[in-house]
Structures are given as C-alpha cells and as structure tokens.
mmCIF file of C-alpha atoms and ligand atoms in Angstrom:
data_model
loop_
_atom_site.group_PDB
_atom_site.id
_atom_site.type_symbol
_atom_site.label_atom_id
_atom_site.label_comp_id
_atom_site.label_asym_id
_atom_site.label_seq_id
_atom_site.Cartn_x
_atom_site.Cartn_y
_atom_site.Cartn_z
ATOM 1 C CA UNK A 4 0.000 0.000 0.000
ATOM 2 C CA UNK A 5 1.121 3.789 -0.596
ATOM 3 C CA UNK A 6 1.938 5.889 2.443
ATOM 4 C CA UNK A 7 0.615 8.822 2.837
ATOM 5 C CA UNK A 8 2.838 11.898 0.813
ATOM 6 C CA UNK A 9 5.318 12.744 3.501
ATOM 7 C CA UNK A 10 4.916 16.315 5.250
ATOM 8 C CA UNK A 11 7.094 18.962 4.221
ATOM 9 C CA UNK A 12 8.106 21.351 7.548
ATOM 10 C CA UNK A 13 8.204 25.354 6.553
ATOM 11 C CA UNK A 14 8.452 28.101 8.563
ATOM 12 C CA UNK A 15 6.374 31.300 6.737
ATOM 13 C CA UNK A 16 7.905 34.610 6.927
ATOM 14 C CA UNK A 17 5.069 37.319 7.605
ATOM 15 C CA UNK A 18 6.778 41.127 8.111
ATOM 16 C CA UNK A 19 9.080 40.142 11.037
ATOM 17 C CA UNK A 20 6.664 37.482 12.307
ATOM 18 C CA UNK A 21 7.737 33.482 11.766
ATOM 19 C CA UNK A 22 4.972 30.836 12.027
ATOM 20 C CA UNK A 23 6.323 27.498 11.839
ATOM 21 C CA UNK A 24 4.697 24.597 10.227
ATOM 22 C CA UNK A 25 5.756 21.919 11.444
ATOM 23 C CA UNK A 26 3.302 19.602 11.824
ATOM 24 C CA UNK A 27 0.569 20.957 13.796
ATOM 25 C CA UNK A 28 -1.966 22.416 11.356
ATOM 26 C CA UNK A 29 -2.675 26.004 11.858
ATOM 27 C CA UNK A 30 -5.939 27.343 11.790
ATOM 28 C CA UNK A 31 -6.629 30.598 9.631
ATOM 29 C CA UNK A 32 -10.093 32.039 11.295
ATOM 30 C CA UNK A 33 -12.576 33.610 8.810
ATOM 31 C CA UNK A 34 -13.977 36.857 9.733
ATOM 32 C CA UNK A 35 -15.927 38.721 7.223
ATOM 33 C CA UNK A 36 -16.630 42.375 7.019
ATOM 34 C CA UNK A 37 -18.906 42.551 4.425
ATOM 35 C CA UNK A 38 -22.513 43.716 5.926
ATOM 36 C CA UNK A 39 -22.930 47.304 4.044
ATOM 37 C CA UNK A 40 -23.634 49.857 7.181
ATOM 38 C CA UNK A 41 -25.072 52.943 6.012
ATOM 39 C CA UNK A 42 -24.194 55.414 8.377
ATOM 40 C CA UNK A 43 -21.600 55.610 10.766
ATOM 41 C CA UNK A 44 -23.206 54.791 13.968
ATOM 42 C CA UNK A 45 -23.254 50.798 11.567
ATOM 43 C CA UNK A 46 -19.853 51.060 11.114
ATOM 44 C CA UNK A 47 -19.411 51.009 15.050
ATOM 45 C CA UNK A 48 -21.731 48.308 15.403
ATOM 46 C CA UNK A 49 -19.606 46.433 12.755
ATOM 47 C CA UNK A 50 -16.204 46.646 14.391
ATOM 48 C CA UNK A 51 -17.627 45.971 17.526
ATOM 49 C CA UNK A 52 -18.910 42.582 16.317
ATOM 50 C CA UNK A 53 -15.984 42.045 13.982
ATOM 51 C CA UNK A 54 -13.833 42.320 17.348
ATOM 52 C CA UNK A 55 -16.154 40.282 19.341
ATOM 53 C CA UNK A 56 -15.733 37.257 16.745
ATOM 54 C CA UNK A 57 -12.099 38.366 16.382
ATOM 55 C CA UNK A 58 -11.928 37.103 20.513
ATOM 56 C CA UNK A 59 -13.587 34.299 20.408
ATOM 57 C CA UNK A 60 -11.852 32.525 17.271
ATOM 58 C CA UNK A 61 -8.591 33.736 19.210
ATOM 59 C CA UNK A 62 -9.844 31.959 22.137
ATOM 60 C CA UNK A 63 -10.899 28.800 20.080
ATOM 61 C CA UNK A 64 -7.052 28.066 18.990
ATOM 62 C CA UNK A 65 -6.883 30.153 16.090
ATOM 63 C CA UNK A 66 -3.533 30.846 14.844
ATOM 64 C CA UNK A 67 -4.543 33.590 11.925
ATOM 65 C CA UNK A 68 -7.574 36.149 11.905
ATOM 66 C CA UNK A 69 -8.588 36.323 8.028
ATOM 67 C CA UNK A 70 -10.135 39.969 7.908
ATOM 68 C CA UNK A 71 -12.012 40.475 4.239
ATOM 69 C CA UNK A 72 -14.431 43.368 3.040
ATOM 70 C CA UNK A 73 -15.353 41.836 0.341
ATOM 71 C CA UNK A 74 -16.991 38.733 -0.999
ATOM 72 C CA UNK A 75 -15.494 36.257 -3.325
ATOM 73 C CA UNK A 76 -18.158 33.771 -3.396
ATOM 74 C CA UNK A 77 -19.133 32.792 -6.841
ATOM 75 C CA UNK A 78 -21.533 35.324 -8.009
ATOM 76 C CA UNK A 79 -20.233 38.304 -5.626
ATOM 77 C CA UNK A 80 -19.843 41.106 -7.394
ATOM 78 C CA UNK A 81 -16.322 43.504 -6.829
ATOM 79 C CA UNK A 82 -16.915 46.654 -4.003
ATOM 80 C CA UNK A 83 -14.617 49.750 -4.352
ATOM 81 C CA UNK A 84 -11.014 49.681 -2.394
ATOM 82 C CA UNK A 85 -12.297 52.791 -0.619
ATOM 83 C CA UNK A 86 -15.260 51.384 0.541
ATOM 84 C CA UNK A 87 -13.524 47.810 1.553
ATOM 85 C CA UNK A 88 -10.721 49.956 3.527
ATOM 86 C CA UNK A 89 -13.529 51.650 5.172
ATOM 87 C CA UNK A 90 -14.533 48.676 5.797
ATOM 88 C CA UNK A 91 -11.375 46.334 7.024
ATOM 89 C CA UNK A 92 -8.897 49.166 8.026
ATOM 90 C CA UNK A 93 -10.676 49.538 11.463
ATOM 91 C CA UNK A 94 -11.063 46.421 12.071
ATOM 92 C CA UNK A 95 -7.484 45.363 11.466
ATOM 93 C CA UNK A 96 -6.444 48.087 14.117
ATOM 94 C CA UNK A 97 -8.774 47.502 16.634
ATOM 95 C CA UNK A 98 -7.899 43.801 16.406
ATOM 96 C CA UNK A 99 -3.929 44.399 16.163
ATOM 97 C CA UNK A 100 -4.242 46.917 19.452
ATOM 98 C CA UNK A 101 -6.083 44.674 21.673
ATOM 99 C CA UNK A 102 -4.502 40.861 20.803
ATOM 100 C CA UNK A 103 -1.152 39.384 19.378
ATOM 101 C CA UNK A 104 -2.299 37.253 16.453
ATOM 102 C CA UNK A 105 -1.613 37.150 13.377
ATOM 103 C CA UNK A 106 -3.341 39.104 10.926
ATOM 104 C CA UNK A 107 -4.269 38.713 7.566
ATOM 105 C CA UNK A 108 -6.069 40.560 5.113
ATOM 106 C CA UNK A 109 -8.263 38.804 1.892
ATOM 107 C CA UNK A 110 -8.274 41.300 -0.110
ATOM 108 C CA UNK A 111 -6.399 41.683 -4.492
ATOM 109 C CA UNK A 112 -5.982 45.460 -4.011
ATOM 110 C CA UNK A 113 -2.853 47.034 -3.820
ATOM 111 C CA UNK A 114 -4.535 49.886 -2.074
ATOM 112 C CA UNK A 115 -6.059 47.840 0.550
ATOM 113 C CA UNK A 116 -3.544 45.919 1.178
ATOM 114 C CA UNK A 117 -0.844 48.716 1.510
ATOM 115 C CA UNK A 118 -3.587 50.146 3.971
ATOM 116 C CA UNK A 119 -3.953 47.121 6.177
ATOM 117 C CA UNK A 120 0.032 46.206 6.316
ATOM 118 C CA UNK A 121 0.654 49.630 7.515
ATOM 119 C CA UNK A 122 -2.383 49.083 10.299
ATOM 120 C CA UNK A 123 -0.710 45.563 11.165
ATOM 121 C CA UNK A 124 -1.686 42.933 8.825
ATOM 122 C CA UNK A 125 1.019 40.972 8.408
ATOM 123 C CA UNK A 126 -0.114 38.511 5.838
ATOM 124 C CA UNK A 127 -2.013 39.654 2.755
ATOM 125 C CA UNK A 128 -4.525 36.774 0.930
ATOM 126 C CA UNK A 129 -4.660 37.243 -2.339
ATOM 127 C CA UNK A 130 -7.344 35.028 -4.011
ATOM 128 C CA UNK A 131 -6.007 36.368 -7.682
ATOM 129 C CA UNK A 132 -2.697 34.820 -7.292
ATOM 130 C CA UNK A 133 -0.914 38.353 -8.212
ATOM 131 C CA UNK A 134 -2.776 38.280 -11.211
ATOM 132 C CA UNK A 135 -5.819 41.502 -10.737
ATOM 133 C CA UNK A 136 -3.497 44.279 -9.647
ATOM 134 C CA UNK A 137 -0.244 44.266 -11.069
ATOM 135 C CA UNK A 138 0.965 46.338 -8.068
ATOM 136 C CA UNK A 139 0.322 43.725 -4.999
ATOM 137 C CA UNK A 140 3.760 42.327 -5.253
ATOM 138 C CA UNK A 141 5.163 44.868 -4.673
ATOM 139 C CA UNK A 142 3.263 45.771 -1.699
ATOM 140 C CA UNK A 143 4.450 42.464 -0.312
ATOM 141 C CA UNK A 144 7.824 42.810 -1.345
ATOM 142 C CA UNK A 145 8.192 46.354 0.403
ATOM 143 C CA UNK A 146 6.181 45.024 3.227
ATOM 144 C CA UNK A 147 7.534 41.212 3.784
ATOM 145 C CA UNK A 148 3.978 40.058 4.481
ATOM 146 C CA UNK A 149 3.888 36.592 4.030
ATOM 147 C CA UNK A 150 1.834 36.424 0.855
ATOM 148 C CA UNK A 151 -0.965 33.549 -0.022
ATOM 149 C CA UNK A 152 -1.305 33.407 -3.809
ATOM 150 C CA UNK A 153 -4.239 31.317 -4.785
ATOM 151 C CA UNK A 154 -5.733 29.497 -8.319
ATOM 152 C CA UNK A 155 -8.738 31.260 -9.640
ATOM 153 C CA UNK A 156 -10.389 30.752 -12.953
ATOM 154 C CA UNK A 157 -12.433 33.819 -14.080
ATOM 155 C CA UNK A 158 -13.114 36.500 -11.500
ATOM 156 C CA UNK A 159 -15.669 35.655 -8.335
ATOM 157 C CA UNK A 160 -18.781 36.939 -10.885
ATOM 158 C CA UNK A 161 -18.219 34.908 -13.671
ATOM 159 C CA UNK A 162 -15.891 31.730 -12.577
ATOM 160 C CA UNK A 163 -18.402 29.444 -12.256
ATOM 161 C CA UNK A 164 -19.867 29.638 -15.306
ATOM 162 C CA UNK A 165 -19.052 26.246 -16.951
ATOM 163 C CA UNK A 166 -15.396 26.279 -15.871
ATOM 164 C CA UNK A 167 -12.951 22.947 -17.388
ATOM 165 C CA UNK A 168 -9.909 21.348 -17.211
ATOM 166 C CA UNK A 169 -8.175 18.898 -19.342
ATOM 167 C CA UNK A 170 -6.130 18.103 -16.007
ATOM 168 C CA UNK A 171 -7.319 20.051 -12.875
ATOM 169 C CA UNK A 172 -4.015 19.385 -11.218
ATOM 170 C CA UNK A 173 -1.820 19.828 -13.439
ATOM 171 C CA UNK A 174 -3.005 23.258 -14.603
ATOM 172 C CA UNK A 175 -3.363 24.386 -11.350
ATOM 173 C CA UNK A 176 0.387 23.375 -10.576
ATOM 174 C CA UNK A 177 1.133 25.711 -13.961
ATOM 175 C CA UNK A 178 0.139 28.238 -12.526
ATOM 176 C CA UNK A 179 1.259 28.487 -9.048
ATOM 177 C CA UNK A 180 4.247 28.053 -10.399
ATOM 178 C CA UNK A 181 4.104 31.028 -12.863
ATOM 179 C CA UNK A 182 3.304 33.222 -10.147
ATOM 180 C CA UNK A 183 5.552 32.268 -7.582
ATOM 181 C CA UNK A 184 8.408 33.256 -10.669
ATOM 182 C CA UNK A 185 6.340 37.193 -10.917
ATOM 183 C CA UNK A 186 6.651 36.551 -6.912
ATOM 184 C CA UNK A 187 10.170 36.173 -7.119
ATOM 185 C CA UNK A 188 10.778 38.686 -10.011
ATOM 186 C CA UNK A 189 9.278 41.305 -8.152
ATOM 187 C CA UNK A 190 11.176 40.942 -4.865
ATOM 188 C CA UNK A 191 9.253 38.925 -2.521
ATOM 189 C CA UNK A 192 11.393 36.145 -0.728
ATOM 190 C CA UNK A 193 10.678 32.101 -1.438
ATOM 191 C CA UNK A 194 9.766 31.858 2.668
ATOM 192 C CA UNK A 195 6.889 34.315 1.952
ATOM 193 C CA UNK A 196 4.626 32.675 0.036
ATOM 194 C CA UNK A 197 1.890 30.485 0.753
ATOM 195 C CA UNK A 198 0.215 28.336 -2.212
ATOM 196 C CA UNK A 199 -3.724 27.858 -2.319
ATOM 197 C CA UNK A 200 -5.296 25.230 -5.064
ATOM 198 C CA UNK A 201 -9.074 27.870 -4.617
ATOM 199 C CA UNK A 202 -11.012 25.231 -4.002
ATOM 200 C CA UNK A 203 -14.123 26.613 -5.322
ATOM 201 C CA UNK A 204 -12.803 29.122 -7.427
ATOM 202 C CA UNK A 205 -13.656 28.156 -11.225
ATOM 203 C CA UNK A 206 -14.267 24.269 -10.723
ATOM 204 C CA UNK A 207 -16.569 22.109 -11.081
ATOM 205 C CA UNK A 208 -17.491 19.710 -8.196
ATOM 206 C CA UNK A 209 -15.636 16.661 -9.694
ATOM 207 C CA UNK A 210 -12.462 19.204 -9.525
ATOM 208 C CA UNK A 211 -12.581 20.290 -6.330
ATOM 209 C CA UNK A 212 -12.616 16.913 -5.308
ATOM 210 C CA UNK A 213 -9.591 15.371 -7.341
ATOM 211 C CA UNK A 214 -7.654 18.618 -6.010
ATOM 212 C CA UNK A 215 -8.164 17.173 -2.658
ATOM 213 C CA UNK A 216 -7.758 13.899 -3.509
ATOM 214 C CA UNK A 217 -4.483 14.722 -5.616
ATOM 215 C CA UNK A 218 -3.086 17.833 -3.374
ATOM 216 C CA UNK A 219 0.195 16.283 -3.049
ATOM 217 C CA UNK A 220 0.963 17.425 -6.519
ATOM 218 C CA UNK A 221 2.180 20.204 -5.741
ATOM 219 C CA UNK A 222 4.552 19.468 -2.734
ATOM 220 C CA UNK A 223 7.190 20.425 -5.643
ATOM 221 C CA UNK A 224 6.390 23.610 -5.627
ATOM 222 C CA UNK A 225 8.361 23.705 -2.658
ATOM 223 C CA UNK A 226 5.752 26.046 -0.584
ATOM 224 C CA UNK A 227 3.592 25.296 1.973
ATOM 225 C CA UNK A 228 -0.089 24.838 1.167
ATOM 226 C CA UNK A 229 -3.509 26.779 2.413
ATOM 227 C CA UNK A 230 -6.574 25.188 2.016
ATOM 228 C CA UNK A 231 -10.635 26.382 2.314
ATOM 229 C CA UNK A 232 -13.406 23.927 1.881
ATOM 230 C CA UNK A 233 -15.103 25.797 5.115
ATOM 231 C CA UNK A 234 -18.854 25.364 3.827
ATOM 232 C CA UNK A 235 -18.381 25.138 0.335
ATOM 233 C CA UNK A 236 -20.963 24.658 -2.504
ATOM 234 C CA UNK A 237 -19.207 21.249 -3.126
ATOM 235 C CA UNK A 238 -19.889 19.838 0.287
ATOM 236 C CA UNK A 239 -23.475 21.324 -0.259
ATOM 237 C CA UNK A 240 -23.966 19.255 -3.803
ATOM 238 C CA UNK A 241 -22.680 16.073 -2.251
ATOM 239 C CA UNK A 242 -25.033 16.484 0.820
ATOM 240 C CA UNK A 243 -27.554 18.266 -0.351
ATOM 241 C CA UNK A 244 -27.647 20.857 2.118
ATOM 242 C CA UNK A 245 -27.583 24.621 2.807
ATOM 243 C CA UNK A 246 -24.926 26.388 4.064
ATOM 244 C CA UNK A 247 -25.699 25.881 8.310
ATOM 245 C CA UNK A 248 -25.688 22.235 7.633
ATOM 246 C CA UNK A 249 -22.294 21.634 6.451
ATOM 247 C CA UNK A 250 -19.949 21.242 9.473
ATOM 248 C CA UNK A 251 -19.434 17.577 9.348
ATOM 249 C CA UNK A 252 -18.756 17.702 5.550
ATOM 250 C CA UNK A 253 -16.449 20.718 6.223
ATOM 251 C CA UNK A 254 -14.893 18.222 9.083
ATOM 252 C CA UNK A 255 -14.502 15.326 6.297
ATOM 253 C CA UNK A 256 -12.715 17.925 3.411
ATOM 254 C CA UNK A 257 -10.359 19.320 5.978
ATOM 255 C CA UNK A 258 -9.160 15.696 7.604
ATOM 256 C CA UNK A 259 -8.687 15.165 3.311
ATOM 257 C CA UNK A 260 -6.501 18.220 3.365
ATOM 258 C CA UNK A 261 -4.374 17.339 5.937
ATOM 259 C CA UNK A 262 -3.577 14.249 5.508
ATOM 260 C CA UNK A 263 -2.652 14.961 1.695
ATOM 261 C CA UNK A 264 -0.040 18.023 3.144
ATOM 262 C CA UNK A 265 -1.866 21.045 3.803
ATOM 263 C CA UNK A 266 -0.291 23.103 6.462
ATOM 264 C CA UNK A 267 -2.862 25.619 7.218
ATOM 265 C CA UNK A 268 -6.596 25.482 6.931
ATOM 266 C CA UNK A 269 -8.907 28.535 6.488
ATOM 267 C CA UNK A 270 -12.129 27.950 8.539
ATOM 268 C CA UNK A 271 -15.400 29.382 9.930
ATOM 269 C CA UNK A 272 -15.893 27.057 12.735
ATOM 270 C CA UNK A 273 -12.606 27.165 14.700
ATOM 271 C CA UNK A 274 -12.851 25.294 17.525
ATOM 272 C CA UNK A 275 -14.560 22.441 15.906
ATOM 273 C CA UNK A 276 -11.978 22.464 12.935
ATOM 274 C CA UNK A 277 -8.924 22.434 15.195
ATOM 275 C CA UNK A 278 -10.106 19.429 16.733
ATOM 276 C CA UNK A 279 -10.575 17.713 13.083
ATOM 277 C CA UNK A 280 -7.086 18.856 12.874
ATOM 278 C CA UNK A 281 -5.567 17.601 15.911
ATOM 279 C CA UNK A 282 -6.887 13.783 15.144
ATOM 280 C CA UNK A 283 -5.792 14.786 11.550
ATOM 281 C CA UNK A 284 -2.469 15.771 12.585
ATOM 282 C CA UNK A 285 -1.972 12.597 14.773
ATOM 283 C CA UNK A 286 -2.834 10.552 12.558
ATOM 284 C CA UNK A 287 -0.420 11.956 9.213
ATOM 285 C CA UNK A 288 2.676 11.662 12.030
ATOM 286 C CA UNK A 289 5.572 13.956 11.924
HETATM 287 C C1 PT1 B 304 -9.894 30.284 -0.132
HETATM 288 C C2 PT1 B 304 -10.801 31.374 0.039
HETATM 289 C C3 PT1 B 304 -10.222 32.648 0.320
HETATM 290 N N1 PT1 B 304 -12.141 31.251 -0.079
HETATM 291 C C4 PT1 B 304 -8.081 31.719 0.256
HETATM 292 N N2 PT1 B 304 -8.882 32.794 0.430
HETATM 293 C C5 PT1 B 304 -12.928 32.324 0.071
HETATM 294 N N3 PT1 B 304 -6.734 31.880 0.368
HETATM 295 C C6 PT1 B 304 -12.373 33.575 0.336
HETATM 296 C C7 PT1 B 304 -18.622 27.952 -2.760
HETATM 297 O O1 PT1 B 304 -18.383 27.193 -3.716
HETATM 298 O O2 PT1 B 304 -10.312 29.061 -0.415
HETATM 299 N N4 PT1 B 304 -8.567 30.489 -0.026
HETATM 300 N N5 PT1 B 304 -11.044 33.722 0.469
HETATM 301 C C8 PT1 B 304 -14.414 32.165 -0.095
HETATM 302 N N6 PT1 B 304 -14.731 31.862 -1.452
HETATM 303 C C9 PT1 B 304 -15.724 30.938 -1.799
HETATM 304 C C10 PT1 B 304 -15.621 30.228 -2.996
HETATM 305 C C11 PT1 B 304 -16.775 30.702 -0.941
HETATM 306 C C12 PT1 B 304 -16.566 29.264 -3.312
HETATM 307 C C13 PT1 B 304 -17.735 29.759 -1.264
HETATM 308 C C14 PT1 B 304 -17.620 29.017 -2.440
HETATM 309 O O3 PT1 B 304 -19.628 27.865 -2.049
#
C-alpha cells in the first residue's frame, strides 16, 4: 500500500513574524466584514462585532484572523477599495491593538492591502494569485507580508460559469508556479509565500474533489499549502444541504486536506476544525 505523501516542515515569513509549520496544522479564522452599514453609527456596530468574533476565534485556537471586506463567493460582485478599507482598516487596528495574532487581510488590491500592512496585517490573501493588480507584489515585497497566492479561474462573478480542465491538477500546478516566478521577479522572498489550489474558485465539483484527492501534486512547488473547503458549494452538492448544515462535511474535506499536506486550513468554525485537525495531525505523524 502507498503511504501517505510525507509532510514537508516550513516556517512562513510574515513582516518580522515566523509561524512554523511543522506539523501541527494552523488554523486561519474567517472573519468577514462585508454587511454594508449605512451610516456611521453601523460602522461602530460592525467593528464591535468584527472584534467580538475576532476574541472568540482567538480563544478557540486560532492561529490567523482572516479579515475580508469583500466577498469572493461565486456570483459576488467587486466593491470599491475605498469602501472595503472603510470597511477592514478599522477592524485590522482595533484587532492588532487589543490581541497578538496574526493578521491577515483577503483582499487583491494594492490599495487595501498597503492600507492594512501599515495598520498591522502581516499577511495579505490574495485570491487572484498576483494576477488583478499588477501592483500587490510589490506591496508584499516592500512590506515582507507573508503572501498567499491562490488558483482562480475567471473572476468571483463569472468563474463558475461552466469552468474545465483537461487536467485540474496539473493546470493548477502551472500556474502556481508562474506566479511564484512574478513573486520572485518582483522581490518577494521564497519563505513568503503560501500556495492555495481555490477550491471553489472556477471548478466544477468533480475538480474540487480530485484537487483534494491529488493535493500532493504540488509538494514540488516547494511552498507550503492553504486550504478552504469551510462550507463550500461542493460539500453542499454532495449532501444536499444549505450552508448551516455543512460542518461535518467541512470536518470530512479538511481531515482530506491534511492528511494529503496542507499546512494551514482557512475555517469558519474554529474550535470544531482544530479538533478535526488535531486527530488529523496525529494521525499523518511527523
Ligand atoms: C480560499 C478562500 C479565500 N475562499 C483563500 N482565500 C474564500 N486563500 C475567500 C462555494 O463554492 O479558499 N482560499 N477567500 C471564499 N470563497 C468561496 C468560494 C466561498 C466558493 C464559497 C464558495 O460555495
């Protein structure tokens, strides 16, 4: 019988921050921003929540809070960088005074993400892979954030309209690999960057799965993997259910995950998710 792909240890540079992976699976909390407030007196209300959830997933275990003012969800359609640094900005801050995680921001504009480095993100999420706004890399590079460059096919509005692969894997691995070159070319360092197959992002159901199935593919990229299945559509198809109901099949994709190499896993439900992870991680060894 084949083992299981062996693990591959990294430690991720983010600004001067280090976060070794080594092993343990590190949780990446989700915590989105994107309720429009209409006056000011919502935006209050907002941060105030935003910070509330911010506690508890730090509480839960989670190593990285995910902050995003906008929605990539298939379908979602794009919201101005002013308006989504209205929106994030305070929340990074208010976040980054009061506890010592790690911060992230999801955002694919330059603008925001210049904004939330210099308010103490220190990790920006790029679901275009570097490939929307030609000047993100070089607000990592100037920055040192560590930098997750994920697979999309299309844009959020239109990538799900009849996306295909001849090989899923394969063109996925083409890509990453592209990017991590205009990564390199542009100044950011190897120990920055994280790699993210987008599950979700342009594929159809039968590719999301065979990226889990197949993840360990692109251990030769030689960069440590992040992975969200946290309530997907796919887990929805294959259990015909809405978006509350999907915890155990988010609990099924992420054991998948780990045991195929992925070293950090971007979740809603924390605390459930780091126990998946824990009898995940015990089992894989290392
Ligand atoms: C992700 C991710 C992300 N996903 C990274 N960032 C989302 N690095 C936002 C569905 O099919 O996987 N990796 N930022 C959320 N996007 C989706 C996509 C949400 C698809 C839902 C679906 O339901």
């Amino acid at each position: 019988m084949p083992p299981l792909p062996p693990y591959n240890p990294y430690v991720w540079r983010c600004a001067e921050r280090r976060l070794a992976l080594d092993g343990r699976t590190r949780i990446m909390g989700i915590l989105n921003v994107t309720r429009d407030s209409f006056s000011d007196g919502g935006r209050f209300l907002a941060r105030d929540d935003a910070l509330r959830q911010a506690e508890r997933m730090i509480d839960e275990g989670a190593d990285i809070i995910d902050v995003g003012g906008e929605s990539t969800r298939p379908g979602a359609l794009p919201v101005d960088a002013e308006e989504e640094i209205r929106r994030v900005i305070p929340v990074i801050g208010a976040i980054g005074k009061r506890f010592d995680v790690l911060l992230s921001v999801d955002t694919y504009k330059s603008a925001v993400a210049r904004a939330a480095v210099e308010n103490g993100a220190r990790i920006i999420n790029d679901i275009s892979g570097l490939g929307f706004d030609p000047h993100l890399a070089d607000v990592a590079a100037a920055s040192g954030a560590g930098v997750v460059i994920m697979h999309i096919k299309g844009t959020p509005r239109d990538m799900q309209t009849d996306p295909h692969y001849e090989d899923v894997v394969a063109e996925i691995h083409d890509y990453l690999s592209q990017r991590i070159q205009t990564a390199l070319a542009h100044g950011i360092h190897r120990d920055q960057i994280m790699l993210d197959p987008g599950i979700g992002f342009g594929k159809r159901l039968e590719d999301n799965l065979t990226l889990l199935r197949e993840l360990a593919r692109l251990h030769d990229l030689d960069a440590p993997l992040l992975v969200g299945v946290s309530r997907k559509s796919f887990i929805g198809k294959l259990l015909d259910t809405g978006v509350g109901e999907r915890l155990e099949g988010t609990a099924a994709a992420v054991t998948a995950a780990i045991l195929h190499g992925a070293h950090v896993m971007r979740v809603h439900d924390v605390r459930e998710m780091k126990r998946v992870a824990t009898i995940a991680d015990a089992i894989r060894g290392v």
